Amino acid sequence: MDQMISRLKTSLSSTLDQFFPLAGRLAIEKHDNTISVYINCNIEGVEFIHATAEISAEDILSPTFVPQSIIDSLIPFNGVFNYEGQSHPLLSVQVTELSDGALFIGCSANHSVCDGASIWHFINPWSPISRSSGDHTSYPPPVFERWFIKETDCPIRLPFSFAEKFSVVRNTGNAEVPPLECLVEECFRFTKPSIAKLKAKALELNPEAKQSSEISSLQELLAHVWTAVIRARFCLAKDHGENRQILIALFMNNRTKLIPPLTEAYFGNSLIGGDILVKEGMLLDKGFGFLAASLNEVVNSHNYEKSRSFFESWVEKPSIPSYGDDNGIMDIMLLARSFQWFSKYGNDFGWGRPSAVKTGRNGKYVYGIITVSR
């Protein structure tokens, strides 16, 4: 086991030679009346943790519901917020020996530095470097060139008060944060025939769905799951909330929508959110076909003009995102993120491919989040 851990450390170091910003820290530069945030590539290093746990792989893979506390013990940085990257590493890796001899490799990265596509772009070359005990990989090197609407926007200037307000992201507004022991992760598997049957049902029962033959199976599936979640919450709630506002957010990759498009090797963040605000009673009355059509409209409206408008507005009036709203604009927030295009199960560090991929606690303090994989 010591040899395996040593190989992981050495290969991690070799991979960081290309992905060097991950070994730095966030820093704040003060201007006359504004500040800017940047990555200080000071090579302070990443965090590497070697741990043991009295749980087996079956304890993670077999249960119908996996308590979040089990997953959290295997993944670092739980409860650490992005702005804390000034003093915390931007990447933390925890390698845990399970009681049956299996290994769990947990990775956490600062989301201000990279998105899902970028962190998998880091993991994908790390595994063959570890497997070959060298520094060779066929994966393209990361591209660090930044994208701005106008050169004058570089660096982006934030109000001076932001230096004292970064902790606002801890505020969840009206959203009730469930205790750790109440969070569970459930993995649902849908076959192609069952998804086809679901889509046919939506087309049959919902006029809104019939208006668009381009509604994807994924959009139908997300709509089905979210509608079921809301229906269950509605039935269990003591005060039925027909007029409760529900915000459904869909995170989408923005790389191919820009002009010119960003390369897939772009290392950073290139995400944009598509939001649907709907009343609970309306959603349950119209059914999941209505929500599928709404998701389809959000996806189809995702283009360069919309992205540019969002970025221009944000640069003009920067804001710190937070979950929940003190003004009561929405009562329930549901998120969906997609991992199905990332290469997850092909990563062999030298001891075989992974049996499963799990996600940590961060980001799950909203009412519900769906992670789509395949």
CSV table of C-alpha atoms in Angstrom, one decimal:
chain,number,residue,atom,x,y,z
A,1,MET,CA,0.0,0.0,0.0
A,2,ASP,CA,2.9,2.4,0.8
A,3,GLN,CA,4.1,1.9,-2.8
A,4,MET,CA,0.6,2.8,-4.2
A,5,ILE,CA,0.4,5.9,-2.1
A,6,SER,CA,3.9,7.0,-3.2
A,7,ARG,CA,3.0,6.5,-6.8
A,8,LEU,CA,-0.2,8.6,-6.4
A,9,LYS,CA,1.8,11.4,-4.8
A,10,THR,CA,4.6,11.3,-7.4
A,11,SER,CA,2.1,11.2,-10.4
A,12,LEU,CA,0.0,14.0,-8.8
A,13,SER,CA,3.2,16.2,-8.6
A,14,SER,CA,4.0,15.4,-12.3
A,15,THR,CA,0.4,16.3,-13.3
A,16,LEU,CA,0.6,19.6,-11.4
A,17,ASP,CA,3.6,20.6,-13.5
A,18,GLN,CA,1.0,21.3,-16.3
A,19,PHE,CA,-1.9,22.3,-14.1
A,20,PHE,CA,0.2,24.6,-11.9
A,21,PRO,CA,-2.5,27.2,-11.0
A,22,LEU,CA,-4.0,24.5,-8.7
A,23,ALA,CA,-0.9,24.6,-6.6
A,24,GLY,CA,-1.4,28.4,-6.0
A,25,ARG,CA,-3.8,30.4,-3.8
A,26,LEU,CA,-6.4,33.1,-4.4
A,27,ALA,CA,-5.2,36.6,-3.8
A,28,ILE,CA,-6.9,40.0,-3.7
A,29,GLU,CA,-5.3,43.1,-5.3
A,30,LYS,CA,-6.6,46.5,-4.1
A,31,HIS,CA,-7.0,49.4,-6.5
A,32,ASP,CA,-8.1,53.0,-5.8
A,33,ASN,CA,-11.7,52.1,-4.9
A,34,THR,CA,-12.0,48.5,-6.2
A,35,ILE,CA,-10.5,45.1,-5.8
A,36,SER,CA,-9.7,42.3,-8.2
A,37,VAL,CA,-9.3,38.6,-7.4
A,38,TYR,CA,-6.6,36.5,-9.1
A,39,ILE,CA,-4.7,33.2,-8.7
A,40,ASN,CA,-1.3,33.7,-7.2
A,41,CYS,CA,0.7,30.9,-8.8
A,42,ASN,CA,3.1,30.8,-5.8
A,43,ILE,CA,3.4,27.0,-5.8
A,44,GLU,CA,2.4,26.7,-2.2
A,45,GLY,CA,1.1,23.2,-3.1
A,46,VAL,CA,-2.0,21.1,-2.9
A,47,GLU,CA,-3.2,19.1,0.1
A,48,PHE,CA,-2.7,15.3,0.0
A,49,ILE,CA,-4.3,13.2,2.8
A,50,HIS,CA,-3.7,9.5,3.4
A,51,ALA,CA,-6.5,8.0,5.6
A,52,THR,CA,-8.0,4.7,6.6
A,53,ALA,CA,-11.7,4.0,7.3
A,54,GLU,CA,-13.5,1.1,9.0
A,55,ILE,CA,-16.0,0.8,6.1
A,56,SER,CA,-15.8,-1.4,3.0
A,57,ALA,CA,-16.6,-0.7,-0.7
A,58,GLU,CA,-19.9,-2.6,-0.2
A,59,ASP,CA,-20.9,-0.2,2.5
A,60,ILE,CA,-20.8,2.5,-0.1
A,61,LEU,CA,-22.1,0.6,-3.2
A,62,SER,CA,-24.8,-1.7,-1.7
A,63,PRO,CA,-27.2,0.6,0.3
A,64,THR,CA,-30.2,2.0,-1.4
A,65,PHE,CA,-29.6,5.3,0.4
A,66,VAL,CA,-26.0,6.3,1.2
A,67,PRO,CA,-25.8,8.6,4.2
A,68,GLN,CA,-23.9,11.8,3.2
A,69,SER,CA,-21.8,11.5,6.4
A,70,ILE,CA,-20.1,8.4,4.9
A,71,ILE,CA,-19.2,10.1,1.7
A,72,ASP,CA,-18.1,13.2,3.5
A,73,SER,CA,-15.6,11.3,5.5
A,74,LEU,CA,-13.9,10.3,2.2
A,75,ILE,CA,-13.9,13.7,0.4
A,76,PRO,CA,-12.0,16.7,1.7
A,77,PHE,CA,-13.0,20.4,1.8
A,78,ASN,CA,-16.5,19.8,3.1
A,79,GLY,CA,-17.9,23.2,4.3
A,80,VAL,CA,-15.0,25.1,2.7
A,81,PHE,CA,-16.1,28.1,0.6
A,82,ASN,CA,-14.5,29.4,-2.5
A,83,TYR,CA,-13.3,32.7,-1.1
A,84,GLU,CA,-11.3,30.7,1.6
A,85,GLY,CA,-8.9,29.8,-1.2
A,86,GLN,CA,-6.8,32.7,0.0
A,87,SER,CA,-5.6,30.5,2.9
A,88,HIS,CA,-6.7,27.0,1.9
A,89,PRO,CA,-5.2,25.0,-1.0
A,90,LEU,CA,-7.1,25.2,-4.3
A,91,LEU,CA,-7.0,21.4,-4.6
A,92,SER,CA,-7.2,18.7,-2.0
A,93,VAL,CA,-6.8,14.9,-2.5
A,94,GLN,CA,-7.7,12.3,0.0
A,95,VAL,CA,-6.8,8.7,-0.6
A,96,THR,CA,-8.6,6.4,1.9
A,97,GLU,CA,-7.9,2.7,2.5
A,98,LEU,CA,-11.1,0.9,3.0
A,99,SER,CA,-11.4,-2.1,5.3
A,100,ASP,CA,-11.6,-4.6,2.4
A,101,GLY,CA,-8.5,-3.3,0.7
A,102,ALA,CA,-10.3,-1.0,-1.8
A,103,LEU,CA,-9.1,2.6,-2.4
A,104,PHE,CA,-11.3,5.7,-2.5
A,105,ILE,CA,-9.7,8.7,-4.1
A,106,GLY,CA,-11.5,11.9,-3.2
A,107,CYS,CA,-10.8,15.2,-5.0
A,108,SER,CA,-12.1,18.6,-4.1
A,109,ALA,CA,-11.2,21.8,-6.1
A,110,ASN,CA,-12.0,25.4,-5.6
A,111,HIS,CA,-14.9,26.2,-7.9
A,112,SER,CA,-13.7,29.8,-8.5
A,113,VAL,CA,-10.7,28.2,-10.2
A,114,CYS,CA,-12.2,25.5,-12.3
A,115,ASP,CA,-15.5,23.9,-13.3
A,116,GLY,CA,-16.4,20.2,-13.7
A,117,ALA,CA,-15.0,20.0,-17.2
A,118,SER,CA,-11.7,21.4,-16.1
A,119,ILE,CA,-11.3,19.2,-13.0
A,120,TRP,CA,-12.0,16.1,-15.0
A,121,HIS,CA,-9.5,17.4,-17.6
A,122,PHE,CA,-7.0,17.3,-14.7
A,123,ILE,CA,-7.9,13.9,-13.4
A,124,ASN,CA,-7.9,12.2,-16.8
A,125,PRO,CA,-4.2,12.7,-17.5
A,126,TRP,CA,-3.3,12.1,-13.8
A,127,SER,CA,-4.5,8.5,-14.0
A,128,PRO,CA,-2.3,7.4,-17.0
A,129,ILE,CA,0.7,9.2,-15.5
A,130,SER,CA,0.1,7.2,-12.3
A,131,ARG,CA,-0.4,3.9,-14.2
A,132,SER,CA,2.7,4.3,-16.3
A,133,SER,CA,4.9,5.6,-13.4
A,134,GLY,CA,6.0,8.4,-15.8
A,135,ASP,CA,5.0,11.8,-16.9
A,136,HIS,CA,3.6,10.9,-20.4
A,137,THR,CA,0.0,11.5,-21.3
A,138,SER,CA,-1.9,11.7,-24.6
A,139,TYR,CA,-4.3,14.3,-23.2
A,140,PRO,CA,-3.9,17.8,-24.5
A,141,PRO,CA,-2.3,20.3,-22.1
A,142,PRO,CA,-4.6,22.8,-20.4
A,143,VAL,CA,-5.2,26.2,-22.0
A,144,PHE,CA,-5.0,29.1,-19.5
A,145,GLU,CA,-5.8,32.0,-21.9
A,146,ARG,CA,-8.6,34.0,-20.4
A,147,TRP,CA,-11.8,35.0,-22.2
A,148,PHE,CA,-13.2,38.5,-21.8
A,149,ILE,CA,-15.8,40.5,-23.6
A,150,LYS,CA,-13.5,43.5,-23.8
A,151,GLU,CA,-9.8,43.8,-22.9
A,152,THR,CA,-10.7,46.7,-20.7
A,153,ASP,CA,-12.6,44.2,-18.5
A,154,CYS,CA,-9.3,42.6,-17.5
A,155,PRO,CA,-9.0,42.3,-14.6
A,156,ILE,CA,-12.6,42.5,-13.5
A,157,ARG,CA,-13.0,45.2,-10.9
A,158,LEU,CA,-15.2,44.5,-7.9
A,159,PRO,CA,-16.5,47.0,-5.3
A,160,PHE,CA,-14.1,47.5,-2.5
A,161,SER,CA,-16.8,46.3,-0.1
A,162,PHE,CA,-16.6,42.8,-1.6
A,163,ALA,CA,-13.4,42.2,0.4
A,164,GLU,CA,-15.5,42.2,3.6
A,165,LYS,CA,-18.6,40.6,2.1
A,166,PHE,CA,-17.3,37.3,0.7
A,167,SER,CA,-18.8,35.6,3.7
A,168,VAL,CA,-22.3,36.4,2.3
A,169,VAL,CA,-22.1,33.2,0.4
A,170,ARG,CA,-22.7,31.4,3.7
A,171,ASN,CA,-26.1,33.0,3.9
A,172,THR,CA,-28.8,30.6,2.7
A,173,GLY,CA,-31.6,33.1,3.1
A,174,ASN,CA,-35.0,31.5,3.5
A,175,ALA,CA,-33.6,28.1,2.5
A,176,GLU,CA,-33.6,25.7,5.5
A,177,VAL,CA,-30.3,23.9,5.5
A,178,PRO,CA,-30.9,20.2,6.5
A,179,PRO,CA,-28.5,18.7,9.1
A,180,LEU,CA,-25.8,16.4,7.9
A,181,GLU,CA,-27.5,13.2,9.0
A,182,CYS,CA,-30.6,14.1,6.9
A,183,LEU,CA,-28.7,14.3,3.6
A,184,VAL,CA,-28.6,11.1,1.6
A,185,GLU,CA,-27.5,10.2,-1.9
A,186,GLU,CA,-29.7,8.0,-4.0
A,187,CYS,CA,-28.6,6.5,-7.4
A,188,PHE,CA,-31.4,5.8,-9.9
A,189,ARG,CA,-30.7,3.9,-13.1
A,190,PHE,CA,-32.9,4.4,-16.1
A,191,THR,CA,-32.8,2.0,-19.0
A,192,LYS,CA,-33.4,3.2,-22.6
A,193,PRO,CA,-36.8,1.4,-22.9
A,194,SER,CA,-38.0,3.0,-19.6
A,195,ILE,CA,-36.9,6.5,-20.8
A,196,ALA,CA,-38.6,6.0,-24.1
A,197,LYS,CA,-41.8,5.0,-22.3
A,198,LEU,CA,-41.6,8.0,-20.1
A,199,LYS,CA,-41.2,10.3,-23.1
A,200,ALA,CA,-44.1,8.7,-24.9
A,201,LYS,CA,-46.3,9.3,-21.8
A,202,ALA,CA,-45.3,13.0,-21.6
A,203,LEU,CA,-46.2,13.4,-25.3
A,204,GLU,CA,-49.6,11.8,-24.7
A,205,LEU,CA,-50.6,13.6,-21.6
A,206,ASN,CA,-49.2,17.1,-22.0
A,207,PRO,CA,-50.1,19.4,-24.9
A,208,GLU,CA,-47.0,21.5,-24.1
A,209,ALA,CA,-44.8,18.6,-24.8
A,210,LYS,CA,-46.5,17.9,-28.2
A,211,GLN,CA,-45.5,21.3,-29.4
A,212,SER,CA,-41.8,20.4,-29.4
A,213,SER,CA,-40.5,17.2,-30.9
A,214,GLU,CA,-37.0,18.3,-30.0
A,215,ILE,CA,-37.4,17.7,-26.2
A,216,SER,CA,-34.6,15.4,-25.3
A,217,SER,CA,-34.8,12.3,-23.2
A,218,LEU,CA,-32.6,14.0,-20.6
A,219,GLN,CA,-35.0,16.9,-20.3
A,220,GLU,CA,-38.0,14.6,-19.9
A,221,LEU,CA,-36.1,12.6,-17.3
A,222,LEU,CA,-35.1,15.6,-15.3
A,223,ALA,CA,-38.7,17.0,-15.5
A,224,HIS,CA,-40.1,13.6,-14.3
A,225,VAL,CA,-37.8,13.4,-11.3
A,226,TRP,CA,-38.3,17.0,-10.2
A,227,THR,CA,-42.0,16.8,-10.5
A,228,ALA,CA,-42.0,13.6,-8.4
A,229,VAL,CA,-39.9,15.4,-5.8
A,230,ILE,CA,-42.2,18.4,-5.6
A,231,ARG,CA,-45.3,16.2,-5.5
A,232,ALA,CA,-43.8,14.2,-2.6
A,233,ARG,CA,-42.9,17.5,-0.8
A,234,PHE,CA,-46.4,18.9,-1.5
A,235,CYS,CA,-48.1,15.8,0.0
A,236,LEU,CA,-46.0,15.7,3.1
A,237,ALA,CA,-46.1,19.4,3.8
A,238,LYS,CA,-48.5,20.5,6.6
A,239,ASP,CA,-49.3,23.7,4.8
A,240,HIS,CA,-49.9,23.0,1.1
A,241,GLY,CA,-48.1,25.6,-0.9
A,242,GLU,CA,-49.8,26.0,-4.2
A,243,ASN,CA,-48.3,29.5,-4.5
A,244,ARG,CA,-44.8,28.6,-3.3
A,245,GLN,CA,-42.2,29.7,-5.8
A,246,ILE,CA,-39.8,27.0,-7.1
A,247,LEU,CA,-36.6,27.9,-8.8
A,248,ILE,CA,-35.2,25.2,-11.0
A,249,ALA,CA,-31.7,25.8,-12.2
A,250,LEU,CA,-29.9,24.0,-15.0
A,251,PHE,CA,-26.1,24.4,-15.2
A,252,MET,CA,-24.8,24.4,-18.8
A,253,ASN,CA,-21.4,24.3,-20.4
A,254,ASN,CA,-20.7,27.6,-22.1
A,255,ARG,CA,-17.5,26.7,-24.1
A,256,THR,CA,-19.1,26.0,-27.4
A,257,LYS,CA,-21.5,29.0,-27.2
A,258,LEU,CA,-18.9,31.7,-27.3
A,259,ILE,CA,-17.6,33.5,-30.4
A,260,PRO,CA,-15.0,32.3,-31.1
A,261,PRO,CA,-15.7,29.1,-29.1
A,262,LEU,CA,-13.4,28.1,-26.3
A,263,THR,CA,-11.3,25.0,-26.7
A,264,GLU,CA,-12.3,22.0,-24.7
A,265,ALA,CA,-8.9,22.2,-23.1
A,266,TYR,CA,-9.8,25.6,-21.6
A,267,PHE,CA,-9.0,25.4,-17.9
A,268,GLY,CA,-11.2,27.6,-15.8
A,269,ASN,CA,-15.0,28.2,-15.5
A,270,SER,CA,-17.3,28.5,-18.4
A,271,LEU,CA,-20.8,27.8,-17.1
A,272,ILE,CA,-24.1,29.6,-17.3
A,273,GLY,CA,-27.3,28.8,-15.5
A,274,GLY,CA,-30.7,28.5,-17.0
A,275,ASP,CA,-33.5,29.3,-14.5
A,276,ILE,CA,-37.1,28.3,-14.4
A,277,LEU,CA,-39.3,30.1,-11.8
A,278,VAL,CA,-42.7,28.4,-11.4
A,279,LYS,CA,-45.4,28.1,-8.7
A,280,GLU,CA,-45.7,24.7,-7.0
A,281,GLY,CA,-49.4,24.3,-7.7
A,282,MET,CA,-49.0,25.1,-11.5
A,283,LEU,CA,-46.2,22.6,-11.8
A,284,LEU,CA,-48.2,19.8,-10.2
A,285,ASP,CA,-51.3,20.7,-12.2
A,286,LYS,CA,-49.6,20.7,-15.6
A,287,GLY,CA,-47.3,17.8,-15.0
A,288,PHE,CA,-43.8,16.9,-16.0
A,289,GLY,CA,-44.4,17.4,-19.7
A,290,PHE,CA,-44.9,21.1,-19.0
A,291,LEU,CA,-41.6,21.2,-17.1
A,292,ALA,CA,-39.8,19.3,-19.8
A,293,ALA,CA,-41.0,21.9,-22.4
A,294,SER,CA,-39.7,24.6,-20.1
A,295,LEU,CA,-36.3,23.0,-19.8
A,296,ASN,CA,-36.2,22.6,-23.5
A,297,GLU,CA,-36.9,26.3,-24.0
A,298,VAL,CA,-34.1,27.2,-21.5
A,299,VAL,CA,-31.6,25.0,-23.3
A,300,ASN,CA,-32.6,26.3,-26.8
A,301,SER,CA,-32.3,29.9,-25.7
A,302,HIS,CA,-28.7,29.3,-24.5
A,303,ASN,CA,-26.6,31.2,-27.1
A,304,TYR,CA,-23.8,33.7,-27.5
A,305,GLU,CA,-26.0,36.7,-27.3
A,306,LYS,CA,-27.6,35.6,-24.0
A,307,SER,CA,-24.2,34.7,-22.5
A,308,ARG,CA,-22.7,38.0,-23.6
A,309,SER,CA,-25.6,39.9,-22.1
A,310,PHE,CA,-25.3,38.1,-18.8
A,311,PHE,CA,-21.5,38.7,-18.6
A,312,GLU,CA,-21.9,42.4,-19.5
A,313,SER,CA,-24.6,42.9,-16.9
A,314,TRP,CA,-22.5,41.1,-14.3
A,315,VAL,CA,-19.3,43.2,-15.0
A,316,GLU,CA,-21.4,46.4,-14.8
A,317,LYS,CA,-23.0,45.3,-11.5
A,318,PRO,CA,-21.1,42.4,-9.9
A,319,SER,CA,-22.9,40.3,-7.3
A,320,ILE,CA,-22.0,37.3,-5.1
A,321,PRO,CA,-24.2,34.3,-5.8
A,322,SER,CA,-26.0,32.7,-2.8
A,323,TYR,CA,-28.6,30.1,-2.3
A,324,GLY,CA,-31.9,31.4,-1.0
A,325,ASP,CA,-33.3,34.9,-1.1
A,326,ASP,CA,-34.0,37.2,1.8
A,327,ASN,CA,-36.7,39.0,-0.3
A,328,GLY,CA,-38.8,35.8,-0.6
A,329,ILE,CA,-38.5,35.7,-4.4
A,330,MET,CA,-38.4,31.9,-4.2
A,331,ASP,CA,-39.0,29.4,-1.5
A,332,ILE,CA,-37.5,26.2,-2.9
A,333,MET,CA,-34.4,25.8,-5.1
A,334,LEU,CA,-33.6,22.7,-7.2
A,335,LEU,CA,-30.4,22.3,-9.2
A,336,ALA,CA,-29.4,19.9,-12.0
A,337,ARG,CA,-25.8,19.4,-13.2
A,338,SER,CA,-24.6,17.0,-15.9
A,339,PHE,CA,-21.5,14.8,-15.7
A,340,GLN,CA,-22.5,12.4,-18.5
A,341,TRP,CA,-20.0,13.8,-21.0
A,342,PHE,CA,-17.0,13.6,-18.8
A,343,SER,CA,-14.6,10.6,-18.9
A,344,LYS,CA,-15.1,9.3,-15.3
A,345,TYR,CA,-15.0,5.5,-15.5
A,346,GLY,CA,-12.0,5.2,-17.8
A,347,ASN,CA,-9.5,6.5,-15.1
A,348,ASP,CA,-7.2,3.7,-14.2
A,349,PHE,CA,-4.5,4.7,-11.7
A,350,GLY,CA,-2.8,1.4,-12.0
A,351,TRP,CA,-5.2,-0.8,-10.0
A,352,GLY,CA,-8.3,-1.0,-12.3
A,353,ARG,CA,-11.1,1.3,-13.2
A,354,PRO,CA,-13.5,2.7,-10.6
A,355,SER,CA,-16.5,0.8,-9.4
A,356,ALA,CA,-18.5,4.1,-8.7
A,357,VAL,CA,-18.2,7.8,-8.7
A,358,LYS,CA,-19.7,9.8,-5.8
A,359,THR,CA,-20.1,13.5,-5.1
A,360,GLY,CA,-19.4,15.4,-1.9
A,361,ARG,CA,-21.6,17.6,0.3
A,362,ASN,CA,-20.7,21.0,-1.1
A,363,GLY,CA,-23.5,22.3,-3.2
A,364,LYS,CA,-26.1,20.0,-1.7
A,365,TYR,CA,-27.4,22.5,0.9
A,366,VAL,CA,-30.2,23.5,-1.5
A,367,TYR,CA,-33.5,21.5,-1.4
A,368,GLY,CA,-32.3,19.0,-4.0
A,369,ILE,CA,-29.6,18.5,-6.6
A,370,ILE,CA,-29.5,16.0,-9.5
A,371,THR,CA,-26.2,14.9,-10.9
A,372,VAL,CA,-26.6,13.2,-14.3
A,373,SER,CA,-24.1,10.5,-15.2
A,374,ARG,CA,-23.8,7.5,-17.4
